[in-house]
mmCIF file with all atom_site columns, C-alpha atoms in Angstrom:
data_model
loop_
_atom_site.group_PDB
_atom_site.id
_atom_site.type_symbol
_atom_site.label_atom_id
_atom_site.label_alt_id
_atom_site.label_comp_id
_atom_site.label_asym_id
_atom_site.label_entity_id
_atom_site.label_seq_id
_atom_site.pdbx_PDB_ins_code
_atom_site.Cartn_x
_atom_site.Cartn_y
_atom_site.Cartn_z
_atom_site.occupancy
_atom_site.B_iso_or_equiv
_atom_site.pdbx_formal_charge
_atom_site.auth_seq_id
_atom_site.auth_comp_id
_atom_site.auth_asym_id
_atom_site.auth_atom_id
_atom_site.pdbx_PDB_model_num
ATOM 1   C CA . UNK A 1 1   ? 103.609 67.588  123.215 1.00 88.00 ? 260 UNK A CA 1
ATOM 2   C CA . UNK A 1 2   ? 100.667 65.384  124.299 1.00 95.00 ? 261 UNK A CA 1
ATOM 3   C CA . UNK A 1 3   ? 100.861 61.738  125.320 1.00 96.00 ? 262 UNK A CA 1
ATOM 4   C CA . UNK A 1 4   ? 97.909  59.486  126.192 1.00 97.00 ? 263 UNK A CA 1
ATOM 5   C CA . UNK A 1 5   ? 99.056  56.327  127.941 1.00 96.00 ? 264 UNK A CA 1
ATOM 6   C CA . UNK A 1 6   ? 96.607  53.465  128.507 1.00 96.00 ? 265 UNK A CA 1
ATOM 7   C CA . UNK A 1 7   ? 93.762  55.977  128.919 1.00 96.00 ? 266 UNK A CA 1
ATOM 8   C CA . UNK A 1 8   ? 90.214  54.873  129.750 1.00 95.00 ? 267 UNK A CA 1
ATOM 9   C CA . UNK A 1 9   ? 87.325  57.331  130.080 1.00 95.00 ? 268 UNK A CA 1
ATOM 10  C CA . UNK A 1 10  ? 83.563  57.363  130.520 1.00 93.00 ? 269 UNK A CA 1
ATOM 11  C CA . UNK A 1 11  ? 80.952  59.903  131.557 1.00 91.00 ? 270 UNK A CA 1
ATOM 12  C CA . UNK A 1 12  ? 79.703  59.012  135.065 1.00 85.00 ? 271 UNK A CA 1
ATOM 13  C CA . UNK A 1 13  ? 77.980  55.614  134.816 1.00 79.00 ? 272 UNK A CA 1
ATOM 14  C CA . UNK A 1 14  ? 77.819  55.451  131.022 1.00 83.00 ? 273 UNK A CA 1
ATOM 15  C CA . UNK A 1 15  ? 79.642  52.696  129.193 1.00 88.00 ? 274 UNK A CA 1
ATOM 16  C CA . UNK A 1 16  ? 83.336  53.235  128.534 1.00 91.00 ? 275 UNK A CA 1
ATOM 17  C CA . UNK A 1 17  ? 83.927  55.667  125.667 1.00 92.00 ? 276 UNK A CA 1
ATOM 18  C CA . UNK A 1 18  ? 87.680  54.991  125.507 1.00 94.00 ? 277 UNK A CA 1
ATOM 19  C CA . UNK A 1 19  ? 89.485  51.947  126.881 1.00 93.00 ? 278 UNK A CA 1
ATOM 20  C CA . UNK A 1 20  ? 93.276  51.536  127.040 1.00 93.00 ? 279 UNK A CA 1
ATOM 21  C CA . UNK A 1 21  ? 93.892  54.305  124.522 1.00 94.00 ? 280 UNK A CA 1
ATOM 22  C CA . UNK A 1 22  ? 97.482  55.142  123.534 1.00 94.00 ? 281 UNK A CA 1
ATOM 23  C CA . UNK A 1 23  ? 98.359  58.131  121.368 1.00 94.00 ? 282 UNK A CA 1
ATOM 24  C CA . UNK A 1 24  ? 101.249 60.549  120.829 1.00 93.00 ? 283 UNK A CA 1
ATOM 25  C CA . UNK A 1 25  ? 100.745 64.069  119.457 1.00 94.00 ? 284 UNK A CA 1
ATOM 26  C CA . UNK A 1 26  ? 103.885 65.868  118.298 1.00 89.00 ? 285 UNK A CA 1
ATOM 27  C CA . UNK A 1 27  ? 104.515 69.558  118.909 1.00 85.00 ? 286 UNK A CA 1
ATOM 28  C CA . UNK A 1 28  ? 105.328 70.599  115.351 1.00 84.00 ? 287 UNK A CA 1
ATOM 29  C CA . UNK A 1 29  ? 102.483 68.971  113.381 1.00 90.00 ? 288 UNK A CA 1
ATOM 30  C CA . UNK A 1 30  ? 98.971  69.987  112.404 1.00 94.00 ? 289 UNK A CA 1
ATOM 31  C CA . UNK A 1 31  ? 96.920  66.953  113.396 1.00 96.00 ? 290 UNK A CA 1
ATOM 32  C CA . UNK A 1 32  ? 93.267  66.648  112.424 1.00 96.00 ? 291 UNK A CA 1
ATOM 33  C CA . UNK A 1 33  ? 90.806  64.452  114.303 1.00 96.00 ? 292 UNK A CA 1
ATOM 34  C CA . UNK A 1 34  ? 87.979  63.280  112.042 1.00 96.00 ? 293 UNK A CA 1
ATOM 35  C CA . UNK A 1 35  ? 85.163  60.748  112.209 1.00 93.00 ? 294 UNK A CA 1
ATOM 36  C CA . UNK A 1 36  ? 81.404  60.389  112.659 1.00 92.00 ? 295 UNK A CA 1
ATOM 37  C CA . UNK A 1 37  ? 79.348  62.309  115.218 1.00 88.00 ? 296 UNK A CA 1
ATOM 38  C CA . UNK A 1 38  ? 79.313  60.670  118.620 1.00 86.00 ? 297 UNK A CA 1
ATOM 39  C CA . UNK A 1 39  ? 82.554  58.819  117.998 1.00 88.00 ? 298 UNK A CA 1
ATOM 40  C CA . UNK A 1 40  ? 84.495  60.608  120.737 1.00 92.00 ? 299 UNK A CA 1
ATOM 41  C CA . UNK A 1 41  ? 86.356  63.375  118.868 1.00 93.00 ? 300 UNK A CA 1
ATOM 42  C CA . UNK A 1 42  ? 85.429  66.241  121.191 1.00 93.00 ? 301 UNK A CA 1
ATOM 43  C CA . UNK A 1 43  ? 85.965  64.088  124.292 1.00 94.00 ? 302 UNK A CA 1
ATOM 44  C CA . UNK A 1 44  ? 89.418  63.162  123.021 1.00 95.00 ? 303 UNK A CA 1
ATOM 45  C CA . UNK A 1 45  ? 90.237  66.833  122.510 1.00 95.00 ? 304 UNK A CA 1
ATOM 46  C CA . UNK A 1 46  ? 89.118  67.698  126.039 1.00 95.00 ? 305 UNK A CA 1
ATOM 47  C CA . UNK A 1 47  ? 91.207  64.866  127.473 1.00 96.00 ? 306 UNK A CA 1
ATOM 48  C CA . UNK A 1 48  ? 94.217  66.221  125.600 1.00 96.00 ? 307 UNK A CA 1
ATOM 49  C CA . UNK A 1 49  ? 93.618  69.709  127.031 1.00 94.00 ? 308 UNK A CA 1
ATOM 50  C CA . UNK A 1 50  ? 93.125  68.507  130.598 1.00 94.00 ? 309 UNK A CA 1
ATOM 51  C CA . UNK A 1 51  ? 89.504  69.687  130.681 1.00 94.00 ? 310 UNK A CA 1
ATOM 52  C CA . UNK A 1 52  ? 88.462  66.076  131.265 1.00 95.00 ? 311 UNK A CA 1
ATOM 53  C CA . UNK A 1 53  ? 90.481  63.662  133.412 1.00 95.00 ? 312 UNK A CA 1
ATOM 54  C CA . UNK A 1 54  ? 90.719  59.947  132.587 1.00 96.00 ? 313 UNK A CA 1
ATOM 55  C CA . UNK A 1 55  ? 89.419  57.392  135.077 1.00 95.00 ? 314 UNK A CA 1
ATOM 56  C CA . UNK A 1 56  ? 92.463  55.259  134.291 1.00 96.00 ? 315 UNK A CA 1
ATOM 57  C CA . UNK A 1 57  ? 95.750  55.861  132.546 1.00 96.00 ? 316 UNK A CA 1
ATOM 58  C CA . UNK A 1 58  ? 97.755  59.049  132.111 1.00 97.00 ? 317 UNK A CA 1
ATOM 59  C CA . UNK A 1 59  ? 97.542  62.156  129.936 1.00 97.00 ? 318 UNK A CA 1
ATOM 60  C CA . UNK A 1 60  ? 100.788 64.124  129.758 1.00 96.00 ? 319 UNK A CA 1
ATOM 61  C CA . UNK A 1 61  ? 100.882 67.655  128.348 1.00 94.00 ? 320 UNK A CA 1
ATOM 62  C CA . UNK A 1 62  ? 104.437 68.899  127.841 1.00 91.00 ? 321 UNK A CA 1
ATOM 63  C CA . UNK A 1 63  ? 105.455 66.359  130.468 1.00 92.00 ? 322 UNK A CA 1
ATOM 64  C CA . UNK A 1 64  ? 102.810 67.408  133.007 1.00 94.00 ? 323 UNK A CA 1
ATOM 65  C CA . UNK A 1 65  ? 100.229 64.898  134.239 1.00 96.00 ? 324 UNK A CA 1
ATOM 66  C CA . UNK A 1 66  ? 96.818  66.539  133.779 1.00 95.00 ? 325 UNK A CA 1
ATOM 67  C CA . UNK A 1 67  ? 95.591  64.881  136.985 1.00 94.00 ? 326 UNK A CA 1
ATOM 68  C CA . UNK A 1 68  ? 98.272  66.587  139.062 1.00 94.00 ? 327 UNK A CA 1
ATOM 69  C CA . UNK A 1 69  ? 98.267  70.205  137.859 1.00 91.00 ? 328 UNK A CA 1
ATOM 70  C CA . UNK A 1 70  ? 95.717  73.016  137.715 1.00 88.00 ? 329 UNK A CA 1
ATOM 71  C CA . UNK A 1 71  ? 93.837  73.553  134.463 1.00 86.00 ? 330 UNK A CA 1
ATOM 72  C CA . UNK A 1 72  ? 95.297  77.081  134.292 1.00 81.00 ? 331 UNK A CA 1
ATOM 73  C CA . UNK A 1 73  ? 98.799  75.611  134.113 1.00 85.00 ? 332 UNK A CA 1
ATOM 74  C CA . UNK A 1 74  ? 97.799  73.449  131.161 1.00 89.00 ? 333 UNK A CA 1
ATOM 75  C CA . UNK A 1 75  ? 95.979  76.433  129.644 1.00 83.00 ? 334 UNK A CA 1
ATOM 76  C CA . UNK A 1 76  ? 99.213  78.418  129.599 1.00 80.00 ? 335 UNK A CA 1
ATOM 77  C CA . UNK A 1 77  ? 100.603 75.794  127.217 1.00 88.00 ? 336 UNK A CA 1
ATOM 78  C CA . UNK A 1 78  ? 97.512  74.892  125.181 1.00 91.00 ? 337 UNK A CA 1
ATOM 79  C CA . UNK A 1 79  ? 94.890  77.217  123.750 1.00 90.00 ? 338 UNK A CA 1
ATOM 80  C CA . UNK A 1 80  ? 91.538  75.417  123.520 1.00 92.00 ? 339 UNK A CA 1
ATOM 81  C CA . UNK A 1 81  ? 88.595  76.456  121.346 1.00 90.00 ? 340 UNK A CA 1
ATOM 82  C CA . UNK A 1 82  ? 85.232  74.986  122.352 1.00 90.00 ? 341 UNK A CA 1
ATOM 83  C CA . UNK A 1 83  ? 82.820  73.848  119.655 1.00 85.00 ? 342 UNK A CA 1
ATOM 84  C CA . UNK A 1 84  ? 80.276  76.349  121.026 1.00 86.00 ? 343 UNK A CA 1
ATOM 85  C CA . UNK A 1 85  ? 82.073  79.717  121.367 1.00 85.00 ? 344 UNK A CA 1
ATOM 86  C CA . UNK A 1 86  ? 79.529  81.031  123.888 1.00 85.00 ? 345 UNK A CA 1
ATOM 87  C CA . UNK A 1 87  ? 81.067  78.674  126.451 1.00 86.00 ? 346 UNK A CA 1
ATOM 88  C CA . UNK A 1 88  ? 84.288  80.684  126.648 1.00 88.00 ? 347 UNK A CA 1
ATOM 89  C CA . UNK A 1 89  ? 83.154  84.262  126.047 1.00 92.00 ? 348 UNK A CA 1
ATOM 90  C CA . UNK A 1 90  ? 82.279  86.264  129.147 1.00 91.00 ? 349 UNK A CA 1
ATOM 91  C CA . UNK A 1 91  ? 83.670  89.837  129.002 1.00 93.00 ? 350 UNK A CA 1
ATOM 92  C CA . UNK A 1 92  ? 81.601  92.995  128.598 1.00 95.00 ? 351 UNK A CA 1
ATOM 93  C CA . UNK A 1 93  ? 83.007  93.874  125.167 1.00 96.00 ? 352 UNK A CA 1
ATOM 94  C CA . UNK A 1 94  ? 84.890  92.297  122.290 1.00 96.00 ? 353 UNK A CA 1
ATOM 95  C CA . UNK A 1 95  ? 88.019  94.304  123.154 1.00 96.00 ? 354 UNK A CA 1
ATOM 96  C CA . UNK A 1 96  ? 87.836  93.286  126.817 1.00 96.00 ? 355 UNK A CA 1
ATOM 97  C CA . UNK A 1 97  ? 87.496  89.615  125.850 1.00 95.00 ? 356 UNK A CA 1
ATOM 98  C CA . UNK A 1 98  ? 90.701  89.690  123.820 1.00 95.00 ? 357 UNK A CA 1
ATOM 99  C CA . UNK A 1 99  ? 92.582  91.751  126.422 1.00 94.00 ? 358 UNK A CA 1
ATOM 100 C CA . UNK A 1 100 ? 91.617  89.600  129.423 1.00 91.00 ? 359 UNK A CA 1
ATOM 101 C CA . UNK A 1 101 ? 94.371  86.974  129.240 1.00 85.00 ? 360 UNK A CA 1
ATOM 102 C CA . UNK A 1 102 ? 97.024  89.638  128.623 1.00 88.00 ? 361 UNK A CA 1
ATOM 103 C CA . UNK A 1 103 ? 95.872  91.593  131.674 1.00 88.00 ? 362 UNK A CA 1
ATOM 104 C CA . UNK A 1 104 ? 96.223  88.467  133.815 1.00 83.00 ? 363 UNK A CA 1
ATOM 105 C CA . UNK A 1 105 ? 99.846  88.220  132.730 1.00 81.00 ? 364 UNK A CA 1
ATOM 106 C CA . UNK A 1 106 ? 100.566 91.756  133.943 1.00 84.00 ? 365 UNK A CA 1
ATOM 107 C CA . UNK A 1 107 ? 101.515 93.127  130.536 1.00 87.00 ? 366 UNK A CA 1
ATOM 108 C CA . UNK A 1 108 ? 101.669 96.927  130.219 1.00 93.00 ? 367 UNK A CA 1
ATOM 109 C CA . UNK A 1 109 ? 98.536  98.647  128.959 1.00 94.00 ? 368 UNK A CA 1
ATOM 110 C CA . UNK A 1 110 ? 100.416 100.014 125.966 1.00 94.00 ? 369 UNK A CA 1
ATOM 111 C CA . UNK A 1 111 ? 101.490 96.525  124.871 1.00 94.00 ? 370 UNK A CA 1
ATOM 112 C CA . UNK A 1 112 ? 97.995  95.160  125.503 1.00 94.00 ? 371 UNK A CA 1
ATOM 113 C CA . UNK A 1 113 ? 96.479  97.838  123.286 1.00 94.00 ? 372 UNK A CA 1
ATOM 114 C CA . UNK A 1 114 ? 98.988  97.101  120.511 1.00 94.00 ? 373 UNK A CA 1
ATOM 115 C CA . UNK A 1 115 ? 98.374  93.347  120.608 1.00 94.00 ? 374 UNK A CA 1
ATOM 116 C CA . UNK A 1 116 ? 94.585  93.690  120.841 1.00 95.00 ? 375 UNK A CA 1
ATOM 117 C CA . UNK A 1 117 ? 94.453  96.153  117.946 1.00 95.00 ? 376 UNK A CA 1
ATOM 118 C CA . UNK A 1 118 ? 96.507  93.785  115.780 1.00 93.00 ? 377 UNK A CA 1
ATOM 119 C CA . UNK A 1 119 ? 94.255  90.800  116.505 1.00 92.00 ? 378 UNK A CA 1
ATOM 120 C CA . UNK A 1 120 ? 91.079  92.840  115.999 1.00 94.00 ? 379 UNK A CA 1
ATOM 121 C CA . UNK A 1 121 ? 92.350  93.778  112.556 1.00 92.00 ? 380 UNK A CA 1
ATOM 122 C CA . UNK A 1 122 ? 93.538  90.263  111.737 1.00 86.00 ? 381 UNK A CA 1
ATOM 123 C CA . UNK A 1 123 ? 90.112  88.777  112.441 1.00 87.00 ? 382 UNK A CA 1
ATOM 124 C CA . UNK A 1 124 ? 88.092  91.688  111.016 1.00 88.00 ? 383 UNK A CA 1
ATOM 125 C CA . UNK A 1 125 ? 86.635  92.615  114.391 1.00 93.00 ? 384 UNK A CA 1
ATOM 126 C CA . UNK A 1 126 ? 87.607  96.307  114.540 1.00 94.00 ? 385 UNK A CA 1
ATOM 127 C CA . UNK A 1 127 ? 84.081  97.569  113.935 1.00 95.00 ? 386 UNK A CA 1
ATOM 128 C CA . UNK A 1 128 ? 82.776  95.312  116.705 1.00 95.00 ? 387 UNK A CA 1
ATOM 129 C CA . UNK A 1 129 ? 85.432  96.139  119.306 1.00 95.00 ? 388 UNK A CA 1
ATOM 130 C CA . UNK A 1 130 ? 83.137  97.969  121.727 1.00 96.00 ? 389 UNK A CA 1
ATOM 131 C CA . UNK A 1 131 ? 80.069  95.763  121.303 1.00 96.00 ? 390 UNK A CA 1
ATOM 132 C CA . UNK A 1 132 ? 78.895  93.215  123.840 1.00 95.00 ? 391 UNK A CA 1
ATOM 133 C CA . UNK A 1 133 ? 79.668  89.674  122.603 1.00 94.00 ? 392 UNK A CA 1
ATOM 134 C CA . UNK A 1 134 ? 76.012  88.849  123.254 1.00 91.00 ? 393 UNK A CA 1
ATOM 135 C CA . UNK A 1 135 ? 75.115  90.930  120.193 1.00 92.00 ? 394 UNK A CA 1
ATOM 136 C CA . UNK A 1 136 ? 77.413  89.045  117.831 1.00 92.00 ? 395 UNK A CA 1
ATOM 137 C CA . UNK A 1 137 ? 76.394  86.428  115.308 1.00 87.00 ? 396 UNK A CA 1
ATOM 138 C CA . UNK A 1 138 ? 77.622  82.876  115.770 1.00 83.00 ? 397 UNK A CA 1
ATOM 139 C CA . UNK A 1 139 ? 80.347  83.366  113.182 1.00 83.00 ? 398 UNK A CA 1
ATOM 140 C CA . UNK A 1 140 ? 81.485  86.587  114.858 1.00 88.00 ? 399 UNK A CA 1
ATOM 141 C CA . UNK A 1 141 ? 81.571  84.835  118.252 1.00 90.00 ? 400 UNK A CA 1
ATOM 142 C CA . UNK A 1 142 ? 83.652  82.086  116.695 1.00 85.00 ? 401 UNK A CA 1
ATOM 143 C CA . UNK A 1 143 ? 86.159  84.606  115.354 1.00 87.00 ? 402 UNK A CA 1
ATOM 144 C CA . UNK A 1 144 ? 86.261  86.369  118.724 1.00 92.00 ? 403 UNK A CA 1
ATOM 145 C CA . UNK A 1 145 ? 86.905  83.135  120.621 1.00 90.00 ? 404 UNK A CA 1
ATOM 146 C CA . UNK A 1 146 ? 89.749  82.225  118.251 1.00 87.00 ? 405 UNK A CA 1
ATOM 147 C CA . UNK A 1 147 ? 91.214  85.748  118.480 1.00 90.00 ? 406 UNK A CA 1
ATOM 148 C CA . UNK A 1 148 ? 91.121  85.638  122.290 1.00 92.00 ? 407 UNK A CA 1
ATOM 149 C CA . UNK A 1 149 ? 93.122  82.390  122.214 1.00 88.00 ? 408 UNK A CA 1
ATOM 150 C CA . UNK A 1 150 ? 95.594  83.518  119.558 1.00 85.00 ? 409 UNK A CA 1
ATOM 151 C CA . UNK A 1 151 ? 96.509  86.781  121.325 1.00 88.00 ? 410 UNK A CA 1
ATOM 152 C CA . UNK A 1 152 ? 97.888  84.828  124.294 1.00 84.00 ? 411 UNK A CA 1
ATOM 153 C CA . UNK A 1 153 ? 100.345 82.996  121.995 1.00 82.00 ? 412 UNK A CA 1
ATOM 154 C CA . UNK A 1 154 ? 100.237 79.507  123.545 1.00 85.00 ? 413 UNK A CA 1
ATOM 155 C CA . UNK A 1 155 ? 102.687 76.908  122.258 1.00 86.00 ? 414 UNK A CA 1
ATOM 156 C CA . UNK A 1 156 ? 99.959  74.555  121.056 1.00 92.00 ? 415 UNK A CA 1
ATOM 157 C CA . UNK A 1 157 ? 96.303  74.797  120.003 1.00 92.00 ? 416 UNK A CA 1
ATOM 158 C CA . UNK A 1 158 ? 93.326  72.464  120.129 1.00 95.00 ? 417 UNK A CA 1
ATOM 159 C CA . UNK A 1 159 ? 90.479  73.770  117.971 1.00 94.00 ? 418 UNK A CA 1
ATOM 160 C CA . UNK A 1 160 ? 87.069  72.057  117.952 1.00 94.00 ? 419 UNK A CA 1
ATOM 161 C CA . UNK A 1 161 ? 85.255  72.730  114.647 1.00 92.00 ? 420 UNK A CA 1
ATOM 162 C CA . UNK A 1 162 ? 86.877  76.172  114.134 1.00 90.00 ? 421 UNK A CA 1
ATOM 163 C CA . UNK A 1 163 ? 85.296  76.809  110.706 1.00 89.00 ? 422 UNK A CA 1
ATOM 164 C CA . UNK A 1 164 ? 81.694  76.447  111.898 1.00 85.00 ? 423 UNK A CA 1
ATOM 165 C CA . UNK A 1 165 ? 79.793  79.658  111.183 1.00 80.00 ? 424 UNK A CA 1
ATOM 166 C CA . UNK A 1 166 ? 82.573  81.167  109.069 1.00 83.00 ? 425 UNK A CA 1
ATOM 167 C CA . UNK A 1 167 ? 81.974  82.232  105.483 1.00 87.00 ? 426 UNK A CA 1
ATOM 168 C CA . UNK A 1 168 ? 84.479  81.515  102.715 1.00 88.00 ? 427 UNK A CA 1
ATOM 169 C CA . UNK A 1 169 ? 86.414  84.751  103.181 1.00 87.00 ? 428 UNK A CA 1
ATOM 170 C CA . UNK A 1 170 ? 86.843  84.284  106.922 1.00 84.00 ? 429 UNK A CA 1
ATOM 171 C CA . UNK A 1 171 ? 87.773  80.635  106.514 1.00 88.00 ? 430 UNK A CA 1
ATOM 172 C CA . UNK A 1 172 ? 90.547  81.992  104.313 1.00 88.00 ? 431 UNK A CA 1
ATOM 173 C CA . UNK A 1 173 ? 91.653  84.334  107.095 1.00 85.00 ? 432 UNK A CA 1
ATOM 174 C CA . UNK A 1 174 ? 91.727  81.435  109.548 1.00 86.00 ? 433 UNK A CA 1
ATOM 175 C CA . UNK A 1 175 ? 93.703  79.338  107.062 1.00 90.00 ? 434 UNK A CA 1
ATOM 176 C CA . UNK A 1 176 ? 96.295  82.098  106.763 1.00 86.00 ? 435 UNK A CA 1
ATOM 177 C CA . UNK A 1 177 ? 96.631  82.277  110.550 1.00 83.00 ? 436 UNK A CA 1
ATOM 178 C CA . UNK A 1 178 ? 97.066  78.502  110.793 1.00 87.00 ? 437 UNK A CA 1
ATOM 179 C CA . UNK A 1 179 ? 99.777  78.513  108.123 1.00 88.00 ? 438 UNK A CA 1
ATOM 180 C CA . UNK A 1 180 ? 101.589 81.342  109.900 1.00 84.00 ? 439 UNK A CA 1
ATOM 181 C CA . UNK A 1 181 ? 101.491 79.449  113.198 1.00 84.00 ? 440 UNK A CA 1
ATOM 182 C CA . UNK A 1 182 ? 102.769 76.310  111.461 1.00 88.00 ? 441 UNK A CA 1
ATOM 183 C CA . UNK A 1 183 ? 105.700 78.287  110.047 1.00 88.00 ? 442 UNK A CA 1
ATOM 184 C CA . UNK A 1 184 ? 106.480 79.424  113.605 1.00 84.00 ? 443 UNK A CA 1
ATOM 185 C CA . UNK A 1 185 ? 106.676 75.795  114.758 1.00 86.00 ? 444 UNK A CA 1
ATOM 186 C CA . UNK A 1 186 ? 103.414 75.857  116.710 1.00 86.00 ? 445 UNK A CA 1
ATOM 187 C CA . UNK A 1 187 ? 101.484 72.594  116.667 1.00 90.00 ? 446 UNK A CA 1
ATOM 188 C CA . UNK A 1 188 ? 97.739  72.081  116.514 1.00 94.00 ? 447 UNK A CA 1
ATOM 189 C CA . UNK A 1 189 ? 95.054  69.488  116.938 1.00 96.00 ? 448 UNK A CA 1
ATOM 190 C CA . UNK A 1 190 ? 91.980  70.428  114.917 1.00 96.00 ? 449 UNK A CA 1
ATOM 191 C CA . UNK A 1 191 ? 88.668  68.574  115.170 1.00 96.00 ? 450 UNK A CA 1
ATOM 192 C CA . UNK A 1 192 ? 86.775  69.130  111.950 1.00 94.00 ? 451 UNK A CA 1
ATOM 193 C CA . UNK A 1 193 ? 84.116  67.872  109.531 1.00 92.00 ? 452 UNK A CA 1
ATOM 194 C CA . UNK A 1 194 ? 85.257  70.414  106.926 1.00 92.00 ? 453 UNK A CA 1
ATOM 195 C CA . UNK A 1 195 ? 86.926  68.185  104.333 1.00 92.00 ? 454 UNK A CA 1
ATOM 196 C CA . UNK A 1 196 ? 88.369  71.080  102.334 1.00 91.00 ? 455 UNK A CA 1
ATOM 197 C CA . UNK A 1 197 ? 89.916  72.503  105.509 1.00 93.00 ? 456 UNK A CA 1
ATOM 198 C CA . UNK A 1 198 ? 91.324  69.084  106.434 1.00 94.00 ? 457 UNK A CA 1
ATOM 199 C CA . UNK A 1 199 ? 92.828  68.546  102.995 1.00 92.00 ? 458 UNK A CA 1
ATOM 200 C CA . UNK A 1 200 ? 94.349  72.025  102.967 1.00 92.00 ? 459 UNK A CA 1
ATOM 201 C CA . UNK A 1 201 ? 96.140  71.852  106.300 1.00 94.00 ? 460 UNK A CA 1
ATOM 202 C CA . UNK A 1 202 ? 96.466  68.303  107.639 1.00 95.00 ? 461 UNK A CA 1
ATOM 203 C CA . UNK A 1 203 ? 99.912  66.823  108.203 1.00 94.00 ? 462 UNK A CA 1
ATOM 204 C CA . UNK A 1 204 ? 98.445  63.946  110.201 1.00 95.00 ? 463 UNK A CA 1
ATOM 205 C CA . UNK A 1 205 ? 94.865  62.639  110.319 1.00 96.00 ? 464 UNK A CA 1
ATOM 206 C CA . UNK A 1 206 ? 93.496  60.604  113.222 1.00 95.00 ? 465 UNK A CA 1
ATOM 207 C CA . UNK A 1 207 ? 90.168  58.903  112.549 1.00 95.00 ? 466 UNK A CA 1
ATOM 208 C CA . UNK A 1 208 ? 88.037  58.235  115.629 1.00 94.00 ? 467 UNK A CA 1
ATOM 209 C CA . UNK A 1 209 ? 84.882  56.085  115.583 1.00 91.00 ? 468 UNK A CA 1
ATOM 210 C CA . UNK A 1 210 ? 83.023  54.228  118.289 1.00 87.00 ? 469 UNK A CA 1
ATOM 211 C CA . UNK A 1 211 ? 85.480  55.339  120.952 1.00 86.00 ? 470 UNK A CA 1
ATOM 212 C CA . UNK A 1 212 ? 88.449  53.876  119.093 1.00 88.00 ? 471 UNK A CA 1
ATOM 213 C CA . UNK A 1 213 ? 91.234  55.245  116.955 1.00 91.00 ? 472 UNK A CA 1
ATOM 214 C CA . UNK A 1 214 ? 90.696  53.393  113.729 1.00 91.00 ? 473 UNK A CA 1
ATOM 215 C CA . UNK A 1 215 ? 93.406  55.048  111.656 1.00 91.00 ? 474 UNK A CA 1
ATOM 216 C CA . UNK A 1 216 ? 96.416  57.356  111.970 1.00 91.00 ? 475 UNK A CA 1
ATOM 217 C CA . UNK A 1 217 ? 97.665  58.623  108.627 1.00 91.00 ? 476 UNK A CA 1
ATOM 218 C CA . UNK A 1 218 ? 100.474 60.993  107.681 1.00 89.00 ? 477 UNK A CA 1
ATOM 219 C CA . UNK A 1 219 ? 99.919  63.304  104.754 1.00 83.00 ? 478 UNK A CA 1
ATOM 220 C CA . UNK A 1 220 ? 101.557 66.200  102.950 1.00 67.00 ? 479 UNK A CA 1
ATOM 221 C CA . UNK A 1 221 ? 99.966  69.639  102.508 1.00 55.00 ? 480 UNK A CA 1
#
């Protein structure tokens, strides 16, 4: 699904964060990216999603070079969750936020309402449906951002610290969603410090430190 070929990246005039990086991410696996803060995990995720472009080398998403196509075209294939949910929430209400991507696709209002209602229920957001996202807690914003991605049913997900701000019950809800997606053959890259979450779901673990991939390990869940 995602291929990084001889990729080098740095922020403006900073020192190189990644140099000559090669990595293959398969469609049908749940891959976790772990490692210390500042090691490059989030940057790697953004390179995979086409949000950042490498200064050298190639990132292919489903065969498309991220340098050559619009971010929206990559976004139709990969749902990306930012570490800070406020960065991707903009609509006037919770319901509008979830419905937005479906409206862009020209889906009928009846189908939009059905899909939005189902996701609101799945993520325990029904009572918040008409509120402005500004009024939500961080955990509620996190659930909303995930719900808004899930409703669009992309073929692959990249989630950056998705359990942050979630209590035990809602982590359980997210775990159930992830297992359902896995059963449907949808792949994921999940950046996480949550060791319990990693151990529960990981089929592959990539350890990143100091701008390098120091380990790639397969595991059973």
